[in-house]
mmCIF file of C-alpha atoms and ligand atoms in Angstrom:
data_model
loop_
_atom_site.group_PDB
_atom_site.id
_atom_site.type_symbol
_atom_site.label_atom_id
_atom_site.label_comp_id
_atom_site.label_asym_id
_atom_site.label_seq_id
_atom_site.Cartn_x
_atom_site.Cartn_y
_atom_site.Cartn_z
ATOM 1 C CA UNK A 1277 0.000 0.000 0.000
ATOM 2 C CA UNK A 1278 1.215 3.617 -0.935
ATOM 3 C CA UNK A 1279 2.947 5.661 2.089
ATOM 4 C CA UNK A 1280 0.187 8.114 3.467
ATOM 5 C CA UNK A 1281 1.707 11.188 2.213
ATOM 6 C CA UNK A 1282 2.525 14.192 4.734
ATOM 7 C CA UNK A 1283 -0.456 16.607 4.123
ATOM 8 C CA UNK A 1284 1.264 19.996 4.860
ATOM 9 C CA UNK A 1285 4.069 19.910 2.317
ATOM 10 C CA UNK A 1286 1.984 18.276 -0.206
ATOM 11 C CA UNK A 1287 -1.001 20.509 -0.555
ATOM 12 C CA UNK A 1288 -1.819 21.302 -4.032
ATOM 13 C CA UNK A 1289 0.109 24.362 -5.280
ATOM 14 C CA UNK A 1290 -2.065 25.062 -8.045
ATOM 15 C CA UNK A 1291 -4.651 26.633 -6.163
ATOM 16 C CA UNK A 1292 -3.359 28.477 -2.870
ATOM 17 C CA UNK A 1293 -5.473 27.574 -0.167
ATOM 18 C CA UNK A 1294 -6.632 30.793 0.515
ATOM 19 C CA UNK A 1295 -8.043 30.932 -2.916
ATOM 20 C CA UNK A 1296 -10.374 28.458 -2.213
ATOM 21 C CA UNK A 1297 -13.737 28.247 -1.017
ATOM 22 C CA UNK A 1298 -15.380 27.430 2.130
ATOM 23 C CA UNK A 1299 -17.214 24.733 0.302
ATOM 24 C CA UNK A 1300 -14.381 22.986 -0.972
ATOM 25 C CA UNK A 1301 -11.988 23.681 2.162
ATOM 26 C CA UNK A 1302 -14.661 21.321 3.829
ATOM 27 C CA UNK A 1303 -15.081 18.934 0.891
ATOM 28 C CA UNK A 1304 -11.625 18.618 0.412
ATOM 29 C CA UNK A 1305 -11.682 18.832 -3.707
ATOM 30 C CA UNK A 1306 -12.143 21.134 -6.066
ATOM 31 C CA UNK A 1307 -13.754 21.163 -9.553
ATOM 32 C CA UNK A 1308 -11.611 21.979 -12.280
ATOM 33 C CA UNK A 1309 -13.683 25.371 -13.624
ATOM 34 C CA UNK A 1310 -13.707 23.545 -16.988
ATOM 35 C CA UNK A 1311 -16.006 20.826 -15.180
ATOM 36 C CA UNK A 1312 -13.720 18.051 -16.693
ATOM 37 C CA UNK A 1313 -12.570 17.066 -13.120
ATOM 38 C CA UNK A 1314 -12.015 17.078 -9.563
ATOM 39 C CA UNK A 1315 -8.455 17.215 -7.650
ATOM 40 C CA UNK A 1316 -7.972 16.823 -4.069
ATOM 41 C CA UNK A 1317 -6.851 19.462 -2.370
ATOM 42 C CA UNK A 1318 -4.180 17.851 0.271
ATOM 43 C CA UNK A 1319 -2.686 16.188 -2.408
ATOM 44 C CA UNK A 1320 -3.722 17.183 -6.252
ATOM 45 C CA UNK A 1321 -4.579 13.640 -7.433
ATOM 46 C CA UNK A 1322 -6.825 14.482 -10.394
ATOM 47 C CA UNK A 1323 -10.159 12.448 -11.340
ATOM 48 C CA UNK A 1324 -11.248 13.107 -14.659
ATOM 49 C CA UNK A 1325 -15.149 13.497 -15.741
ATOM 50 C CA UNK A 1326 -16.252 10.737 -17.566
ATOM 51 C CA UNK A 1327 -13.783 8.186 -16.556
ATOM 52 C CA UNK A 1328 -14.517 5.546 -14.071
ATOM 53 C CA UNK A 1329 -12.403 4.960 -11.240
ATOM 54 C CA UNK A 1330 -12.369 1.970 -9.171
ATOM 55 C CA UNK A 1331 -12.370 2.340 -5.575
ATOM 56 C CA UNK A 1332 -12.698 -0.146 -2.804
ATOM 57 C CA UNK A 1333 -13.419 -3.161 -5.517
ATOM 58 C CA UNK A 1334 -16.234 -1.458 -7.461
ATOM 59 C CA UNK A 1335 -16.320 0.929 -10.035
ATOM 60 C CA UNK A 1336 -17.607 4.519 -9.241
ATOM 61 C CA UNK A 1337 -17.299 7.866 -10.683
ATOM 62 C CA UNK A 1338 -14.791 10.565 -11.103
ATOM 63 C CA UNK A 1339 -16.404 13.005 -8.097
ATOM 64 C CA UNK A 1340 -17.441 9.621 -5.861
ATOM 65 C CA UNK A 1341 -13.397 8.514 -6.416
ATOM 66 C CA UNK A 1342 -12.242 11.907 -5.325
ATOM 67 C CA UNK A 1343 -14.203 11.800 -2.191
ATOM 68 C CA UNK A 1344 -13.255 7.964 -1.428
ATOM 69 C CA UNK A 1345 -9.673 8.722 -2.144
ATOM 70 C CA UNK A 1346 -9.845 11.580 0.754
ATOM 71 C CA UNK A 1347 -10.952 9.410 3.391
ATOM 72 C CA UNK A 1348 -9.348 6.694 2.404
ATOM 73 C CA UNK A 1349 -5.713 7.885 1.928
ATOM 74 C CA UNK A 1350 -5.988 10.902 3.866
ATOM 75 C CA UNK A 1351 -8.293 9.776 6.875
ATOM 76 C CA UNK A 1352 -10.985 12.090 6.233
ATOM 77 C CA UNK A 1353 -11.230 15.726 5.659
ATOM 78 C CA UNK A 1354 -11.288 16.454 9.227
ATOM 79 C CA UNK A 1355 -8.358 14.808 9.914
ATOM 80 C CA UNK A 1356 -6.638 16.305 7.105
ATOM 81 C CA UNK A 1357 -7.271 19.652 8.299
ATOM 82 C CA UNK A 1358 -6.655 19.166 11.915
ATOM 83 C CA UNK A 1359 -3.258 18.164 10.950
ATOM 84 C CA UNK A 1360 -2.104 21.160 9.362
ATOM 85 C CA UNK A 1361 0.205 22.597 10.440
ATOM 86 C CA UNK A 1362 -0.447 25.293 12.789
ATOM 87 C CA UNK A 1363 1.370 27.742 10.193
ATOM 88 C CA UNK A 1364 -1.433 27.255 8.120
ATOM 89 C CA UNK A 1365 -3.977 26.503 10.883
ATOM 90 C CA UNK A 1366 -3.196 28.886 13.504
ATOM 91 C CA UNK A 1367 -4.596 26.652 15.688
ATOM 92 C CA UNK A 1368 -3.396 26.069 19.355
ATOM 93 C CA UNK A 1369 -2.601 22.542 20.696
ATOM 94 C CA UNK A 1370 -5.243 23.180 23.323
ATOM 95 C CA UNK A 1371 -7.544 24.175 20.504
ATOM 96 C CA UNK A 1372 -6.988 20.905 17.948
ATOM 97 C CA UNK A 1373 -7.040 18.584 21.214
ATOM 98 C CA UNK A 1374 -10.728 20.419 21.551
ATOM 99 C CA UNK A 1375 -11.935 20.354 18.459
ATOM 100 C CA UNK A 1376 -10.815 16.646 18.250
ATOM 101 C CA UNK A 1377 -12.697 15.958 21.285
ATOM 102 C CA UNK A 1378 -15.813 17.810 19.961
ATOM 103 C CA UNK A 1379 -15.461 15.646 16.503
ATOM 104 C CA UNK A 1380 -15.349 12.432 18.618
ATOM 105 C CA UNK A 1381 -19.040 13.866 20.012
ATOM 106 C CA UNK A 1382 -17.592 13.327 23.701
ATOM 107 C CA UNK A 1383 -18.922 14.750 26.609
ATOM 108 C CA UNK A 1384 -17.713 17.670 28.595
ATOM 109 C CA UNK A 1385 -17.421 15.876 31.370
ATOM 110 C CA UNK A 1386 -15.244 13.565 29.364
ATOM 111 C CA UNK A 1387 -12.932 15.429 27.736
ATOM 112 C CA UNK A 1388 -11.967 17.357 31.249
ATOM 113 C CA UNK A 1389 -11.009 14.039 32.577
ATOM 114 C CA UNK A 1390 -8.981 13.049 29.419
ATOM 115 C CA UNK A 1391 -7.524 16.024 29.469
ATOM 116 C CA UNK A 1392 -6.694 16.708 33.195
ATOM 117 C CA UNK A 1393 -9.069 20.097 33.187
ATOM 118 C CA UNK A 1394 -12.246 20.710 35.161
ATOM 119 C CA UNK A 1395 -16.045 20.679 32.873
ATOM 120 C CA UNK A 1396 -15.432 24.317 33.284
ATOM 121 C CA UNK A 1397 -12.700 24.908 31.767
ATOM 122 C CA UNK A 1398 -13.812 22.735 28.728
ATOM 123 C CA UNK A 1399 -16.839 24.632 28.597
ATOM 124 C CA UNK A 1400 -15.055 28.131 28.420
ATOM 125 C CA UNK A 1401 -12.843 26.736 25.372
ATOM 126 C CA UNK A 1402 -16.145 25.290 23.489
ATOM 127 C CA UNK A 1403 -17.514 28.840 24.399
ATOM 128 C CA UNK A 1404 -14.102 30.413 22.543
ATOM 129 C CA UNK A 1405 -14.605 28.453 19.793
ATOM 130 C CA UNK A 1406 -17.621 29.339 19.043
ATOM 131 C CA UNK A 1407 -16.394 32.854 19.477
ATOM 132 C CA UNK A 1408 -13.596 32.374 16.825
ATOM 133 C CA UNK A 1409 -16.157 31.090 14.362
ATOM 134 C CA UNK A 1410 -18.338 34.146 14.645
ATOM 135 C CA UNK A 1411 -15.139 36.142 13.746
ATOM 136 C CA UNK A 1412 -13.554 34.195 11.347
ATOM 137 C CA UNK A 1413 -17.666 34.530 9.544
ATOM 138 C CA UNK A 1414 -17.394 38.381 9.980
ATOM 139 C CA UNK A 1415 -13.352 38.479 8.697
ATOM 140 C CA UNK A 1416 -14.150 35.849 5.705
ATOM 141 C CA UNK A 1417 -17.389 37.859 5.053
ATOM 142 C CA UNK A 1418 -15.207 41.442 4.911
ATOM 143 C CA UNK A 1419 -12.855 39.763 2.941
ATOM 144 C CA UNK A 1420 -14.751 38.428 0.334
ATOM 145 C CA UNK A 1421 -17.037 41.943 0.018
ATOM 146 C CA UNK A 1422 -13.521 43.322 -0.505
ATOM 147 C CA UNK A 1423 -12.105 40.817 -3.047
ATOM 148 C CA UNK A 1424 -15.396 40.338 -4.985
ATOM 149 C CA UNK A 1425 -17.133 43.700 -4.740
ATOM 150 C CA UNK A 1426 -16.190 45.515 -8.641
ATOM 151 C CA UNK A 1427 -17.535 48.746 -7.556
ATOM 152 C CA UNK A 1428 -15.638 51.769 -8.599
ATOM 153 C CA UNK A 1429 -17.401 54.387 -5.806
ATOM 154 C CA UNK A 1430 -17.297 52.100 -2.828
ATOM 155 C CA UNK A 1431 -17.410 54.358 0.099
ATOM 156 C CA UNK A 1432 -17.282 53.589 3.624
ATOM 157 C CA UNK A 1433 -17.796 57.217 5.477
ATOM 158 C CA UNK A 1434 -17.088 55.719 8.906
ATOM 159 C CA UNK A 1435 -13.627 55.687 9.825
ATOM 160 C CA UNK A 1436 -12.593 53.401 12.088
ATOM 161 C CA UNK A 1437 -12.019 56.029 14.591
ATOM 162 C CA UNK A 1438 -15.484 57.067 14.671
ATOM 163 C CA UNK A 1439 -16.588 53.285 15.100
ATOM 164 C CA UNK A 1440 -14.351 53.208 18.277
ATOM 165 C CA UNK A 1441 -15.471 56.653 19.057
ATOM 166 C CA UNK A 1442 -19.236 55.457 19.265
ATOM 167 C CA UNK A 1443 -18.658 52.515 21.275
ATOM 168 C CA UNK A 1444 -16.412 54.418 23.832
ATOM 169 C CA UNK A 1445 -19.432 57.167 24.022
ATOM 170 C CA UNK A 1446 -22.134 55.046 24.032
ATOM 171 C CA UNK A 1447 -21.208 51.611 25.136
ATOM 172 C CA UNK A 1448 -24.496 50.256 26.231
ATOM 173 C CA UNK A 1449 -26.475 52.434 23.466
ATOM 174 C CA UNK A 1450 -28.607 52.812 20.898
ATOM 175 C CA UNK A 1451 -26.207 52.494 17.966
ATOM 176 C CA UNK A 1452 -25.902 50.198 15.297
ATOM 177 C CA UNK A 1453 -22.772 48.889 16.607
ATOM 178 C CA UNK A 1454 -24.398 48.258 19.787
ATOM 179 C CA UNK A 1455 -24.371 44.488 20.566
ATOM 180 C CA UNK A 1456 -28.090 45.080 21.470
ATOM 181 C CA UNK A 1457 -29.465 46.106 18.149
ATOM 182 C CA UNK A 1458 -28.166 43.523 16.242
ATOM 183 C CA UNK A 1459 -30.140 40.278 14.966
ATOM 184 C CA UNK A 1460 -29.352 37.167 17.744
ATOM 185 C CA UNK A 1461 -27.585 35.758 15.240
ATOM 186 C CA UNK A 1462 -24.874 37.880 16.294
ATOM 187 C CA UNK A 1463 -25.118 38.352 20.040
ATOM 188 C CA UNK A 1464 -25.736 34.528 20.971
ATOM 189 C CA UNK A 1465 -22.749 32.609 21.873
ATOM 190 C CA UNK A 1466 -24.136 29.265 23.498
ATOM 191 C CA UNK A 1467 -23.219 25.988 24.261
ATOM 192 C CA UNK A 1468 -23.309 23.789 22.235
HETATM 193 ZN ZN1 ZN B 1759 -5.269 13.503 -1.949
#
């Protein structure tokens, strides 16, 4: 059987990772834009459209080969990704043993014991978490406005000082920046 292959130097070159999107970061493959085929993105193995690919003793398609071929010689997507290296990541040790531990499905109460901290503790880093993926939405959501939006006149008339200005001046307040006025989506952080 071929050598699992180490993930982090082997990541496809021909599409930098931060080019891609969210969609295929969690698929882990692409479609070539000319539809004629999917590569994996921890590796670049190609599958071609139209060709059939046998995996696991049958015959299957191009895009059902592509996702086979991830879990089978890359353990998953999850796995793939959690074992990036924390370059890429920039996730913490403490952060990849939670997130592990919240893949497995285990129980608070579980993971503090296997990992020598109180139910707490494990709560308060599910809680920041879930923090980090309301920010990383808001950051990958300014980012893409930025990257994708072709208008010539885009004007922002708030600087940044007046944002901080406004919250300073007004913290519990009737602005739109105000935590209070904006849709739950943004303002609950539970526990999941
Ligand atoms: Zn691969």
């Amino acid at each position: 059987m071929e050598k699992k292959r180490d993930i982090t130097e082997n990541i496809d070159t021909s599409k930098d990772f931060k080019e891609l999107r969210m969609e295929e970061v969690y698929k882990g493959y692409i479609q070539q834009e000319s539809g004629q085929g999917y590569s994996c993105i921890f590796c670049g193995e190609y599958f071609e459209e139209g060709l059939i690919y046998t995996s696991r003793e049958r015959m299957v398609t191009a895009e059902k080969a592509v996702i086979e071929h991830i879990e089978d010689e890359h353990g998953g997507v999850f796995k793939s990704l959690i074992s990036l290296d924390k370059q890429i990541s920039g996730l913490s040790d403490i952060q990849k043993s939670m997130l592990i531990a919240m893949f497995s499905r285990k129980d608070v109460k579980v993971i503090g014991e296997e990992m020598g901290i109180s139910p707490a503790t494990v709560r308060a880093h599910k809680f920041n978490l879930q923090k980090m993926k309301r920010e990383a939405k808001i950051f990958l959501a300014l980012m893409e406005v930025i990257e994708n939006d072709s208008s010539l006149n885009n004007q922002c008339n708030t600087s940044i000082d007046e944002i901080n200005k406004k919250e300073l001046a007004n913290p519990t307040g009737e602005d739109v920046f105000s935590l209070n006025l904006l849709h739950p989506f943004f303002t609950q952080c539970r526990y999941k």
